[in-house]
GROMACS .gro file of C-alpha atoms in nm:
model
  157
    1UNK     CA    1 -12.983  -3.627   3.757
    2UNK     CA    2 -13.180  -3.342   3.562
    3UNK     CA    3 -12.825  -3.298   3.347
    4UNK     CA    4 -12.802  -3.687   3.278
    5UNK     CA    5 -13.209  -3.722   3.124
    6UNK     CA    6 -13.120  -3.413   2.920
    7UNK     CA    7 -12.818  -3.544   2.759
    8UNK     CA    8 -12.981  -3.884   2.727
    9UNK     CA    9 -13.312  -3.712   2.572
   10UNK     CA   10 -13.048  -3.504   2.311
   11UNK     CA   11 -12.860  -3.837   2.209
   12UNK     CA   12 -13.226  -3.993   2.144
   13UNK     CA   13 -13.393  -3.712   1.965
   14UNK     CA   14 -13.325  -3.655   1.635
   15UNK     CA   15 -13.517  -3.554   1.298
   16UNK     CA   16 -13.685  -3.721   1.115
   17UNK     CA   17 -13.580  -3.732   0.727
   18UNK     CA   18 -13.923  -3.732   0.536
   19UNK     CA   19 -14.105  -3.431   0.738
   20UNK     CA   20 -13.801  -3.265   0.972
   21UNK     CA   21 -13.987  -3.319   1.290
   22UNK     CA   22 -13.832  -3.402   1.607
   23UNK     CA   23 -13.859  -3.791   1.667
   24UNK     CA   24 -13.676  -4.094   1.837
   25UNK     CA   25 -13.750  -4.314   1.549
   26UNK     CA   26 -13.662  -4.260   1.203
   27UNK     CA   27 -13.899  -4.223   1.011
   28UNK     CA   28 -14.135  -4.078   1.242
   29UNK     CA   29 -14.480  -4.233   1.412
   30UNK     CA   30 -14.667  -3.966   1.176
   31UNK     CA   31 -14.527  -4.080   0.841
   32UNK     CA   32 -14.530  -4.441   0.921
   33UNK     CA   33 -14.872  -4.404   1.013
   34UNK     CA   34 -15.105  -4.600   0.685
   35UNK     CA   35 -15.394  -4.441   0.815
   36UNK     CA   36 -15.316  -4.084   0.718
   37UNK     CA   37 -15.355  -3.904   0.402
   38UNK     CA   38 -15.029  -3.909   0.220
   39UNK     CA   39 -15.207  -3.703  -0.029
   40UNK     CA   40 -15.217  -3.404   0.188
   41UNK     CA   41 -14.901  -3.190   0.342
   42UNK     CA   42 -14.957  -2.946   0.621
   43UNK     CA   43 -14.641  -2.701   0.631
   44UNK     CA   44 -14.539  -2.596   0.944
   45UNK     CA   45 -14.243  -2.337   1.051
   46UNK     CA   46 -14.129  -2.540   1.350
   47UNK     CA   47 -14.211  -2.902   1.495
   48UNK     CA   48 -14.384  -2.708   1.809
   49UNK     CA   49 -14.650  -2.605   1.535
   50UNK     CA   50 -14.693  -2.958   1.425
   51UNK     CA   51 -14.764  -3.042   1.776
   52UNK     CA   52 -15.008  -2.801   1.797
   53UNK     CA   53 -15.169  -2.898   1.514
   54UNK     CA   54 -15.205  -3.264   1.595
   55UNK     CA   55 -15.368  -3.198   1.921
   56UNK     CA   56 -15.669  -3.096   1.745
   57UNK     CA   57 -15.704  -3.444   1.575
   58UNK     CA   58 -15.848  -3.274   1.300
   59UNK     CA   59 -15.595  -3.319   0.993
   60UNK     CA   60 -15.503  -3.641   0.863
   61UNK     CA   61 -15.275  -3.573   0.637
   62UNK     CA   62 -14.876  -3.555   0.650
   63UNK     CA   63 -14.626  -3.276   0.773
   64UNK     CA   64 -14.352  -3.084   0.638
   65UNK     CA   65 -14.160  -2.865   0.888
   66UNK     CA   66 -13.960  -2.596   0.741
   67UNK     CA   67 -13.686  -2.523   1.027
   68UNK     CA   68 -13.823  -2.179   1.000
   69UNK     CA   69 -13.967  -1.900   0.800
   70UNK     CA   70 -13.815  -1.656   0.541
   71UNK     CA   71 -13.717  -1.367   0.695
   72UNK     CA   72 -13.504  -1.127   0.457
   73UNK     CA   73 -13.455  -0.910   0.751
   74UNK     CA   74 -13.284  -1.181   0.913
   75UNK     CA   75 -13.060  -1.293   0.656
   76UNK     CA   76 -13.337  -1.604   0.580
   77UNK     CA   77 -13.420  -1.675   0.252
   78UNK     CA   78 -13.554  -1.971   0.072
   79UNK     CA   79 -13.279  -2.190   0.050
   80UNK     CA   80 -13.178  -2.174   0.430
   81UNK     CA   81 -13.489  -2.359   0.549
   82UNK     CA   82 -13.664  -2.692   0.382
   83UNK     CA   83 -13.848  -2.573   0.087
   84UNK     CA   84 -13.613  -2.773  -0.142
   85UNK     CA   85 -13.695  -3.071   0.050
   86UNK     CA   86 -14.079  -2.984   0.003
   87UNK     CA   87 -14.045  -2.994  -0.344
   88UNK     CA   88 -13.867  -3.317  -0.315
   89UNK     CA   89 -14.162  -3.474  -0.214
   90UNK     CA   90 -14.373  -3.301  -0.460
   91UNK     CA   91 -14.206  -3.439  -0.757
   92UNK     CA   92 -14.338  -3.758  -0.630
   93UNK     CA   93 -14.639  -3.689  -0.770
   94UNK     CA   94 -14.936  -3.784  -0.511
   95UNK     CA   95 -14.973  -3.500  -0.388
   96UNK     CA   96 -15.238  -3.350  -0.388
   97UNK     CA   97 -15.285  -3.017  -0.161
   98UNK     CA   98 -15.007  -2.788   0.071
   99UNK     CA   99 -15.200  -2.677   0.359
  100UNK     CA  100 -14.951  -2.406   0.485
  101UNK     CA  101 -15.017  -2.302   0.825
  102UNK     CA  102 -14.727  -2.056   0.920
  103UNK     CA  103 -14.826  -1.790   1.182
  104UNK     CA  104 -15.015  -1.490   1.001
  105UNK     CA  105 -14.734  -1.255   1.085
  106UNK     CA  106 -14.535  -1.102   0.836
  107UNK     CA  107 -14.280  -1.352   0.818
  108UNK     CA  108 -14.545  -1.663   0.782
  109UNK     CA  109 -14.695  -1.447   0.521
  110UNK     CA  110 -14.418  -1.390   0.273
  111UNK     CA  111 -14.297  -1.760   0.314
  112UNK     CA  112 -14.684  -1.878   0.256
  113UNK     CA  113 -14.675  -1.631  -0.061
  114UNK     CA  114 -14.353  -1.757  -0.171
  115UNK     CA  115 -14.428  -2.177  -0.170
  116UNK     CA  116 -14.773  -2.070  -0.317
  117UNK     CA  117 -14.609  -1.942  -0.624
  118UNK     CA  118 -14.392  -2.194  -0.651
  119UNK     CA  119 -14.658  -2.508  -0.600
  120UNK     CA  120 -14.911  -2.396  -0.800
  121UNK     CA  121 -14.775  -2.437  -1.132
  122UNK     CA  122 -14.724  -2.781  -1.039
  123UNK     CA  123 -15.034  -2.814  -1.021
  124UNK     CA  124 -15.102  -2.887  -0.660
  125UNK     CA  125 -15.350  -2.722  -0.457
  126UNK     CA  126 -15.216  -2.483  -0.158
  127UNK     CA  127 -15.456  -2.391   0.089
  128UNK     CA  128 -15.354  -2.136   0.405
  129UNK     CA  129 -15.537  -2.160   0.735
  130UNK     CA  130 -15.822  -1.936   0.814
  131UNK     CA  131 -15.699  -1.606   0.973
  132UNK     CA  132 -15.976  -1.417   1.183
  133UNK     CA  133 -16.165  -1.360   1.548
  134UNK     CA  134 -16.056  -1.573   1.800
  135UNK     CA  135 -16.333  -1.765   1.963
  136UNK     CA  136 -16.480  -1.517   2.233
  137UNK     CA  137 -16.337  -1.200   2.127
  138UNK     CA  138 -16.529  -0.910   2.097
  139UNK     CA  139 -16.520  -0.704   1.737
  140UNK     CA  140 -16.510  -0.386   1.905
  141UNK     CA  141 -16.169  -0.513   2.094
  142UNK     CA  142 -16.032  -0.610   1.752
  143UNK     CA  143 -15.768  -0.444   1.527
  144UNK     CA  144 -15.854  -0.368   1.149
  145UNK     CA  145 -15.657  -0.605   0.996
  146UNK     CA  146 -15.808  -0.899   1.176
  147UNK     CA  147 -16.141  -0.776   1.106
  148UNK     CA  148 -16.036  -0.787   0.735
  149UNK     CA  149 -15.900  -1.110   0.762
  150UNK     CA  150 -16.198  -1.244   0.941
  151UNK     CA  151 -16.435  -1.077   0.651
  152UNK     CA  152 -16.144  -1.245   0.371
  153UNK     CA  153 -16.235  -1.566   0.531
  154UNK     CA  154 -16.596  -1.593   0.606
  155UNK     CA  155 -16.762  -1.898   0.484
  156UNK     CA  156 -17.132  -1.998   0.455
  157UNK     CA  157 -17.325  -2.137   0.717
   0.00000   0.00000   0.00000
């Protein structure tokens, strides 16, 4: 039984062709969804981080997953994951700001690096999530590099 509903759930599943997330419908719910900001695009490595992202019901814009993150150690570079596609939907012209919210590891760094350089003279904002203290963590627990990112980031209150 457990065999059968995971073949069935593989046929189903597939991705969908404007943001690369896993759907049964093509396009997916997200980008047939009017309400959302189609001026916004929140990058994401995987579809996992789209999820997460989501269940904070806090952006309303669109998603681009990348199928991963470059990685020269790894053989990855820009052309093995969706960056191309990105731009595809750039040249569209509306819109308006990248959010990229890859993991702050060293990985999601150099691939947040590399689309910033290559948006911006387009002229389209790119934003990166807030690194920092997690809620509840105690500053003399924490390592020096997420103290400096937390003192990068700090914003008025």
């Amino acid at each position: 039984g457990l065999a059968k509903s995971l073949t069935e759930a593989k046929r189903q599943l597939k991705q969908c062709t404007r943001c690369f997330t896993v759907t049964d419908k093509d396009p997916c719910g997200l980008c047939m969804d009017v309400k959302r900001d189609s001026s916004m695009i929140c990058v994401v490595a995987e579809p996992k981080d789209l999820m997460a992202l989501e269940k904070t019901r806090e952006f309303h814009g669109t998603f681009h997953v990348l199928g991963g993150l470059i990685s020269p150690l790894d053989g990855i570079g820009p052309d093995d994951i969706r960056i191309r596609e990105l731009l595809l939907r750039l040249g569209e012209g509306t819109i308006k700001e990248i959010v990229v919210a890859t993991n702050p590891s060293a990985t999601g760094e150099a691939t947040a690096l590399y689309l910033a350089k290559l948006i911006k003279p387009l002229g389209v904002k790119v934003t990166r999530l807030a690194c920092g203290l997690p809620m509840g963590a105690d500053l003399e627990y924490a390592d020096e590099v997420t103290l400096s990112k937390a003192l990068q980031g700090r914003r008025e209150l």
